[in-house]
Amino acid sequence: MNLKLFGTNGIRGIPNEDLTSNFSMDVGKAISTFFYTEKIAIAKDTRISGDMILTSVVSGVNSTGTDMIYLGILPTPALQYYCKIHKIPGIMITASHNPPQYNGIKAIDGDGTEIDEEKEAKIEDIIFGKKFRTVPWDSIGKYYDDNTAVDLYVNSIAKRIDYKTIQKKKLSVAIDTGNGASYFTSPLLLSRLNCHIVSLNSNPDGKFSSRNSEPKPENLADLISLMKTGKFDIGIAHDGDADRCVFIDESGNYVDGDKSLALITKYTIKENDTVVTPVSSSDALSDICLEKKARLIITRVGAPIVARSMIENNATVGGEENGGFIYGKHQYCRDGAMTMALMLNLLSGENKKLSELLGEIPDYKMVKTSVKRNKEWAETKDIITDKFKENKMNFLDGIKIYEDGGWVLIRPSGTEKIIRIFSESRSQEIAEKINEKYYNFLNNL
Ligand code: MG
């Protein structure tokens, strides 16, 4: 039997239901058995269950003779940067943008990247086989704090941008950290960049009382209405663990992740640079790469996959349509605060409003829906492939089907029992029509 614990982004579950303290301890034991290293760093987001999961994982790690360094509440990319600099593996306790009842465990490699599928499979094998490398009493690991990760992270980001130009510009910024892991780091970075800041939900609150953690327009009503006062240059929001960053323009319009990805890419890459993006991204990005004479590599969906391809191809930038942007010069992972800083960097360098800069990006319309998955994906895939066999298709990840004037991408979610349907066209009407066609077909299966 092929048992799989890791989803697209680590192990996720509801504490005391599927994600119990015993299980979390086993995950801790397995991760440290796998890495077989002197020390591992650990951090958490603001979730209520964070302490329970974290201490269980710590106990497991210590039992294998490995020391555990606790870094505090941190964005996932801040832990990753610490791991990269100190060349030690890490464990992040987070369920990213999932509702507050969830939590999760994510393993970080000694170079700061998320572990790949092969390593996940090895860790799963250790968990299921209980092949833990526990040590005698006198070799058990220790647990201690290190409070240097915030400065390490924030200062390193400031070094990657033209911070003096940003400081001179005195940008007005509204930021909504959604009670999550970036409640301290992102406002701190903004204040060091001399921005005028109004922050929303920058109190750590594991119930996410103020808004849902996913930075979608319907969850950002407060930030959007604040932006509509016209008093700010840009609005910024993160998800729960702040590996993602989304933007609101100066008039209160939500900026689609595809648009911000294309915009930041346009102002960050040079000729002959390499850009990596998954098959779900907008054609706007390929247009930008063509314009800038950059190479574009298309991968399967998933930030770790994009990051691995970036390393292999020495890429400058990579990213996804959901506000997950990777800047290779800083680190090979999605990084909310780095994304924010790059956006402020380009905004300060150009004498234009955000909406004007976005207006220069090729305009594609994407429609995203999802349906419940009742059958095994393999079966659904066969049905679709057979039904639409006249169309040109691509099977890199899920099924991408080309239609007149656009395309649709149909793929099962890695974390939920749903099938996602993304359609894109230059015309909103065509994008909607394509999406509706496949939505209805899948819904009737
Ligand atoms: Mg996240």
Coordinates of C-alpha atoms and ligand atoms in Angstrom, one line a residue:
M1 CA 0.0 0.0 0.0
N2 CA 1.3 3.5 -0.9
L3 CA 0.6 5.5 2.3
K4 CA 1.1 9.2 1.9
L5 CA 1.2 11.8 4.6
F6 CA 2.7 14.8 2.9
G7 CA 0.4 16.9 0.8
T8 CA 1.5 19.7 -1.6
N9 CA 2.8 21.6 1.4
G10 CA 3.7 19.3 4.4
I11 CA 1.5 17.2 6.7
R12 CA -1.8 18.8 7.5
G13 CA -4.6 17.9 9.9
I14 CA -6.9 18.8 12.8
P15 CA -5.1 18.5 16.1
N16 CA -6.4 15.8 18.5
E17 CA -8.3 14.3 15.6
D18 CA -5.9 13.2 12.9
L19 CA -3.0 15.3 14.0
T20 CA -2.5 14.0 17.5
S21 CA 0.4 14.7 19.9
N22 CA 1.5 11.1 19.6
F23 CA 1.5 11.2 15.8
S24 CA 3.3 14.6 15.9
M25 CA 6.0 13.1 18.1
D26 CA 6.4 10.3 15.6
V27 CA 6.8 12.8 12.8
G28 CA 9.4 14.6 14.9
K29 CA 11.3 11.4 15.5
A30 CA 11.1 10.4 11.8
I31 CA 12.3 13.8 10.5
S32 CA 15.3 13.8 12.9
T33 CA 16.0 10.1 12.2
F34 CA 16.0 10.9 8.5
F35 CA 18.3 14.0 8.8
Y36 CA 20.6 12.3 11.4
T37 CA 22.0 15.7 12.4
E38 CA 23.2 17.5 15.5
K39 CA 20.5 20.2 15.5
I40 CA 17.2 21.2 13.9
A41 CA 15.5 24.6 14.0
I42 CA 11.8 24.9 14.7
A43 CA 9.2 27.7 14.5
K44 CA 5.5 28.0 14.4
D45 CA 2.7 30.3 13.2
T46 CA 0.1 31.8 15.6
R47 CA -2.4 28.9 15.7
I48 CA -3.9 27.8 19.1
S49 CA -2.6 24.3 18.7
G50 CA 1.0 25.5 17.9
D51 CA 2.4 24.8 21.3
M52 CA 0.9 21.3 21.5
I53 CA 2.2 20.2 18.1
L54 CA 5.5 22.0 18.6
T55 CA 6.3 20.4 22.0
S56 CA 5.3 17.0 20.7
V57 CA 7.6 17.3 17.7
V58 CA 10.4 18.7 19.9
S59 CA 10.1 15.7 22.3
G60 CA 10.3 13.3 19.3
V61 CA 13.4 15.1 17.9
N62 CA 15.2 15.2 21.3
S63 CA 14.6 11.4 21.7
T64 CA 16.8 10.8 18.7
G65 CA 19.7 12.7 20.2
T66 CA 19.1 15.8 18.1
D67 CA 19.1 19.3 19.7
M68 CA 16.1 21.5 18.9
I69 CA 16.5 25.3 18.5
Y70 CA 13.2 27.2 19.0
L71 CA 13.1 30.4 16.9
G72 CA 9.6 31.7 18.0
I73 CA 6.6 32.7 16.0
L74 CA 7.9 33.3 12.5
P75 CA 6.9 33.3 8.8
T76 CA 7.8 30.0 7.1
P77 CA 10.4 31.9 4.9
A78 CA 12.1 33.4 8.0
L79 CA 12.7 29.9 9.3
Q80 CA 13.9 28.8 5.9
Y81 CA 16.3 31.6 5.7
Y82 CA 17.7 30.7 9.1
C83 CA 18.1 27.1 8.0
K84 CA 19.9 28.3 4.8
I85 CA 22.4 30.5 6.6
H86 CA 23.1 28.1 9.5
K87 CA 23.0 25.0 7.1
I88 CA 20.7 23.1 9.4
P89 CA 17.3 21.4 8.7
G90 CA 14.1 22.9 10.1
I91 CA 10.6 22.1 11.0
M92 CA 7.7 24.5 10.6
I93 CA 4.5 24.1 12.5
T94 CA 1.8 25.7 10.3
A95 CA -1.2 25.0 8.2
S96 CA -0.5 28.0 6.0
H97 CA -3.8 29.5 4.8
N98 CA -6.1 26.7 6.1
P99 CA -8.9 27.5 8.7
P100 CA -7.8 28.0 12.3
Q101 CA -8.7 24.5 13.5
Y102 CA -6.0 23.0 11.2
N103 CA -2.3 22.7 11.8
G104 CA 0.6 21.1 10.1
I105 CA 4.2 20.0 10.0
K106 CA 6.6 21.0 7.3
A107 CA 10.2 19.8 7.0
I108 CA 12.9 22.1 5.7
D109 CA 16.1 20.9 4.2
G110 CA 19.6 22.0 5.3
D111 CA 19.7 24.5 2.4
G112 CA 16.4 26.2 3.5
T113 CA 14.3 24.6 0.8
E114 CA 11.2 22.4 1.4
I115 CA 12.2 18.8 1.2
D116 CA 11.4 17.0 -2.1
E117 CA 8.9 14.1 -2.7
E118 CA 11.7 11.5 -2.5
K119 CA 12.7 12.6 1.0
E120 CA 9.0 12.9 2.1
A121 CA 8.6 9.3 1.0
K122 CA 11.6 8.2 3.1
I123 CA 10.3 10.1 6.2
E124 CA 6.8 8.5 5.7
D125 CA 8.5 5.1 5.5
I126 CA 10.2 5.8 8.8
I127 CA 6.9 6.8 10.4
F128 CA 4.9 3.8 9.2
G129 CA 7.7 1.3 9.9
K130 CA 8.5 3.0 13.3
K131 CA 12.1 2.8 12.3
F132 CA 13.2 5.6 14.7
R133 CA 16.8 6.1 15.7
T134 CA 16.2 6.7 19.5
V135 CA 19.3 7.1 21.6
P136 CA 20.3 6.1 25.2
W137 CA 19.4 8.4 28.1
D138 CA 22.8 10.2 28.2
S139 CA 22.6 11.2 24.5
I140 CA 19.1 12.7 24.4
G141 CA 19.0 16.1 22.7
K142 CA 18.5 19.5 24.3
Y143 CA 15.9 22.3 23.6
Y144 CA 16.9 25.9 23.6
D145 CA 15.9 29.3 22.1
D146 CA 17.5 31.6 19.6
N147 CA 16.0 35.0 19.0
T148 CA 18.1 36.1 16.1
A149 CA 16.0 34.8 13.2
V150 CA 13.8 38.0 12.8
D151 CA 16.7 40.4 12.3
L152 CA 18.6 37.9 10.2
Y153 CA 15.6 37.6 7.9
V154 CA 14.5 41.3 7.7
N155 CA 18.0 42.7 7.3
S156 CA 18.8 40.2 4.5
I157 CA 15.7 41.3 2.6
A158 CA 16.6 45.0 3.0
K159 CA 20.0 44.2 1.4
R160 CA 18.4 42.7 -1.7
I161 CA 16.6 45.9 -2.7
D162 CA 17.4 49.6 -3.2
Y163 CA 16.3 50.4 0.3
K164 CA 17.6 54.0 0.2
T165 CA 15.3 54.9 -2.7
I166 CA 12.4 53.3 -0.9
Q167 CA 13.2 55.2 2.3
K168 CA 13.3 58.5 0.4
K169 CA 9.9 57.8 -1.2
K170 CA 8.1 57.5 2.2
L171 CA 5.4 55.3 0.8
S172 CA 2.0 55.0 2.5
V173 CA 1.3 51.4 3.1
A174 CA -1.7 49.6 4.6
I175 CA -0.9 46.0 5.6
D176 CA -3.1 43.2 6.8
T177 CA -1.1 40.3 8.4
G178 CA -4.3 38.5 9.2
N179 CA -3.3 37.7 12.8
G180 CA -0.7 35.3 11.4
A181 CA 3.0 34.7 11.5
S182 CA 4.1 37.9 9.9
Y183 CA 2.4 40.1 12.5
F184 CA 5.8 41.3 13.6
T185 CA 8.2 40.9 10.8
S186 CA 6.4 42.6 7.9
P187 CA 5.5 45.8 9.8
L188 CA 9.1 45.8 11.1
L189 CA 10.5 45.7 7.6
L190 CA 8.1 48.4 6.4
S191 CA 9.1 50.7 9.3
R192 CA 12.8 50.1 8.4
L193 CA 11.9 51.1 4.9
N194 CA 10.6 54.4 6.2
C195 CA 7.0 53.7 5.1
H196 CA 4.0 55.3 6.7
I197 CA 2.2 52.2 7.9
V198 CA -1.3 51.4 9.0
S199 CA -1.5 47.8 10.0
L200 CA -4.6 45.6 10.3
N201 CA -4.8 42.4 12.4
S202 CA -1.2 42.6 13.4
N203 CA -2.0 41.0 16.8
P204 CA -1.1 37.3 16.9
D205 CA -4.5 35.5 17.2
G206 CA -4.6 31.7 16.6
K207 CA -8.4 31.8 16.0
F208 CA -7.9 34.2 13.1
S209 CA -10.8 36.1 14.5
S210 CA -10.5 39.1 12.1
R211 CA -10.5 37.3 8.8
N212 CA -9.9 34.0 7.1
S213 CA -6.3 33.3 6.6
E214 CA -6.3 32.8 2.8
P215 CA -5.6 36.3 1.3
K216 CA -8.5 36.2 -1.2
P217 CA -10.5 39.3 -2.0
E218 CA -13.5 38.1 0.0
N219 CA -11.3 37.8 3.1
L220 CA -9.8 41.2 2.7
A221 CA -12.8 43.5 2.9
D222 CA -11.3 45.7 5.7
L223 CA -8.1 46.2 3.9
I224 CA -9.9 47.0 0.6
S225 CA -12.2 49.5 2.2
L226 CA -9.2 51.1 3.9
M227 CA -7.5 51.4 0.5
K228 CA -10.6 53.0 -0.9
T229 CA -10.0 56.1 1.2
G230 CA -7.3 56.9 -1.3
K231 CA -4.7 57.6 1.4
F232 CA -2.3 54.8 0.6
D233 CA 0.1 53.9 -2.3
I234 CA -0.4 50.2 -1.8
G235 CA -2.2 47.6 0.3
I236 CA -0.4 44.4 1.3
A237 CA -1.8 41.1 2.8
H238 CA -0.2 37.8 3.8
D239 CA -1.5 34.3 4.4
G240 CA -1.2 32.6 7.8
D241 CA 2.5 31.7 7.5
A242 CA 3.4 34.6 5.2
D243 CA 5.1 32.7 2.4
R244 CA 2.6 34.5 0.2
C245 CA 1.9 38.1 -0.4
V246 CA -1.0 39.8 -2.3
F247 CA -1.5 43.4 -3.2
I248 CA -4.3 46.0 -3.4
D249 CA -3.8 49.0 -5.7
E250 CA -4.1 52.6 -4.6
S251 CA -7.9 52.7 -5.4
G252 CA -8.8 49.6 -3.5
N253 CA -8.7 47.0 -6.4
Y254 CA -7.4 43.5 -5.5
V255 CA -4.5 42.6 -7.7
D256 CA -4.6 39.0 -9.0
G257 CA -1.6 37.0 -8.1
D258 CA -0.9 36.4 -11.8
K259 CA -0.7 40.2 -12.4
S260 CA 1.6 40.9 -9.5
L261 CA 3.8 37.9 -10.5
A262 CA 4.1 39.3 -14.0
L263 CA 4.8 42.8 -12.8
I264 CA 7.5 41.9 -10.2
T265 CA 9.1 39.6 -12.8
K266 CA 9.1 42.3 -15.4
Y267 CA 11.0 44.7 -13.1
T268 CA 13.3 42.1 -11.5
I269 CA 14.7 40.1 -14.4
K270 CA 17.2 40.9 -17.0
E271 CA 17.8 39.5 -20.5
N272 CA 18.8 35.8 -20.6
D273 CA 17.5 35.3 -17.0
T274 CA 15.5 32.2 -16.3
V275 CA 12.0 32.2 -14.9
V276 CA 10.1 29.2 -13.5
T277 CA 6.4 28.8 -13.1
P278 CA 3.8 26.0 -12.9
V279 CA 1.4 25.1 -15.7
S280 CA -1.4 26.9 -13.8
S281 CA 0.1 30.4 -14.4
S282 CA -1.2 33.0 -16.7
D283 CA 0.1 33.5 -20.2
A284 CA 0.9 37.1 -19.1
L285 CA 4.1 35.7 -17.6
S286 CA 5.2 34.1 -20.8
D287 CA 4.5 37.3 -22.7
I288 CA 6.7 39.2 -20.2
C289 CA 9.5 36.7 -20.6
L290 CA 9.3 37.0 -24.3
E291 CA 9.4 40.8 -24.1
K292 CA 12.4 40.7 -21.7
K293 CA 14.2 37.9 -23.7
A294 CA 14.2 35.6 -20.7
R295 CA 13.8 31.9 -20.6
L296 CA 10.6 30.4 -19.2
I297 CA 10.4 26.9 -17.7
I298 CA 7.0 25.4 -17.0
T299 CA 6.7 22.8 -14.2
R300 CA 4.1 20.9 -12.3
V301 CA 2.1 22.8 -9.6
G302 CA 3.6 23.2 -6.2
A303 CA 6.1 25.7 -4.7
P304 CA 8.7 23.0 -3.8
I305 CA 8.7 21.8 -7.4
V306 CA 9.1 25.3 -8.8
A307 CA 11.9 26.0 -6.2
R308 CA 13.8 22.7 -7.2
S309 CA 13.6 23.6 -10.9
M310 CA 14.9 27.1 -10.1
I311 CA 17.9 25.6 -8.4
E312 CA 18.6 23.2 -11.2
N313 CA 18.3 25.9 -13.8
N314 CA 19.9 28.7 -11.9
A315 CA 16.7 30.8 -12.2
T316 CA 16.3 34.4 -10.9
V317 CA 12.6 34.3 -10.2
G318 CA 9.8 31.8 -9.9
G319 CA 6.2 31.9 -8.8
E320 CA 2.6 30.9 -8.8
E321 CA -0.7 32.6 -9.4
N322 CA -1.6 32.5 -5.7
G323 CA 0.8 35.2 -4.6
G324 CA 3.7 32.8 -4.0
F325 CA 6.8 34.5 -5.4
I326 CA 10.3 33.1 -5.2
Y327 CA 13.3 35.3 -5.5
G328 CA 16.4 33.1 -6.1
K329 CA 18.9 35.8 -5.0
H330 CA 17.5 35.7 -1.5
Q331 CA 16.4 32.1 -1.2
Y332 CA 14.7 29.3 -3.1
C333 CA 11.3 29.4 -1.4
R334 CA 8.1 31.4 -1.5
D335 CA 8.7 34.5 0.6
G336 CA 6.0 37.0 1.5
A337 CA 8.1 39.7 2.9
M338 CA 10.7 39.5 0.1
T339 CA 7.8 39.7 -2.4
M340 CA 6.5 42.8 -0.6
A341 CA 10.0 44.4 -0.7
L342 CA 10.4 43.8 -4.4
M343 CA 7.1 45.4 -5.1
L344 CA 7.9 48.5 -3.0
N345 CA 11.3 48.5 -4.8
L346 CA 9.7 48.8 -8.2
L347 CA 7.0 51.2 -7.0
S348 CA 9.7 53.5 -5.7
G349 CA 11.9 53.3 -8.8
E350 CA 9.0 54.2 -11.2
N351 CA 7.1 57.4 -11.0
K352 CA 3.8 55.7 -11.5
K353 CA 0.9 54.4 -9.5
L354 CA 0.5 50.7 -8.9
S355 CA -2.6 50.6 -11.2
E356 CA -0.6 52.3 -14.0
L357 CA 2.2 49.8 -13.8
L358 CA -0.3 46.9 -13.8
G359 CA -2.0 48.5 -16.8
E360 CA 1.2 47.8 -18.7
I361 CA 1.0 44.0 -18.1
P362 CA -0.7 41.9 -20.8
D363 CA -4.3 41.6 -19.8
Y364 CA -5.6 38.0 -19.4
K365 CA -8.7 37.0 -17.5
M366 CA -8.6 33.9 -15.3
V367 CA -11.6 32.2 -13.8
K368 CA -11.1 29.7 -10.9
T369 CA -13.7 27.3 -9.7
S370 CA -13.7 23.9 -8.0
V371 CA -15.9 20.9 -7.7
K372 CA -16.1 18.1 -5.2
R373 CA -14.1 15.0 -6.1
N374 CA -16.2 11.9 -5.8
K375 CA -14.2 9.5 -7.9
E376 CA -10.5 8.6 -7.9
W377 CA -8.6 11.2 -10.0
A378 CA -7.2 8.6 -12.4
E379 CA -10.7 7.6 -13.3
T380 CA -11.9 11.2 -13.8
K381 CA -8.8 11.9 -15.8
D382 CA -9.6 9.0 -18.2
I383 CA -13.2 10.2 -18.7
I384 CA -12.1 13.8 -19.5
T385 CA -9.3 12.7 -21.8
D386 CA -11.7 10.5 -23.8
K387 CA -14.5 13.0 -23.9
F388 CA -12.4 15.9 -25.1
K389 CA -9.9 13.9 -27.2
E390 CA -10.4 16.3 -30.2
N391 CA -8.7 19.1 -28.3
K392 CA -5.0 19.7 -27.8
M393 CA -4.0 18.6 -24.3
N394 CA -1.0 18.7 -21.9
F395 CA -0.6 16.3 -19.1
L396 CA 2.3 17.9 -17.2
D397 CA 0.0 18.3 -14.2
G398 CA -3.6 17.4 -14.2
I399 CA -5.0 18.1 -17.7
K400 CA -4.5 21.3 -19.6
I401 CA -7.0 21.5 -22.5
Y402 CA -6.7 24.2 -25.2
E403 CA -9.9 25.7 -26.5
D404 CA -10.5 28.4 -29.0
G405 CA -9.2 31.7 -27.5
G406 CA -8.1 30.1 -24.2
W407 CA -7.3 27.1 -22.1
V408 CA -8.5 25.2 -19.0
L409 CA -6.5 23.4 -16.4
I410 CA -8.2 20.7 -14.5
R411 CA -6.3 19.2 -11.5
P412 CA -7.0 17.5 -8.2
S413 CA -6.1 19.6 -5.1
G414 CA -3.1 18.3 -3.1
T415 CA -4.7 19.2 0.2
E416 CA -8.5 18.9 -0.2
K417 CA -10.9 16.5 -1.9
I418 CA -11.7 18.8 -4.7
I419 CA -10.9 19.3 -8.4
R420 CA -9.7 22.8 -9.3
I421 CA -10.7 24.3 -12.7
F422 CA -8.7 27.2 -13.9
S423 CA -9.5 28.8 -17.3
E424 CA -7.9 31.7 -19.0
S425 CA -8.5 33.9 -22.0
R426 CA -7.9 37.4 -23.2
S427 CA -11.7 37.8 -22.9
Q428 CA -13.6 37.5 -19.6
E429 CA -16.6 36.1 -21.5
I430 CA -14.6 33.3 -23.1
A431 CA -12.7 32.5 -19.8
E432 CA -16.1 32.1 -18.1
K433 CA -17.6 30.1 -20.9
I434 CA -14.7 27.6 -20.9
N435 CA -14.8 27.3 -17.1
E436 CA -18.6 26.8 -17.1
K437 CA -18.3 24.0 -19.7
Y438 CA -15.8 22.0 -17.7
Y439 CA -17.5 22.8 -14.4
N440 CA -20.8 21.5 -15.6
F441 CA -19.2 18.4 -17.1
L442 CA -17.3 17.5 -13.9
N443 CA -20.2 18.4 -11.6
N444 CA -22.4 15.9 -13.5
L445 CA -19.9 13.0 -13.3
Ligands
MG1 MG 1.4 29.7 3.2

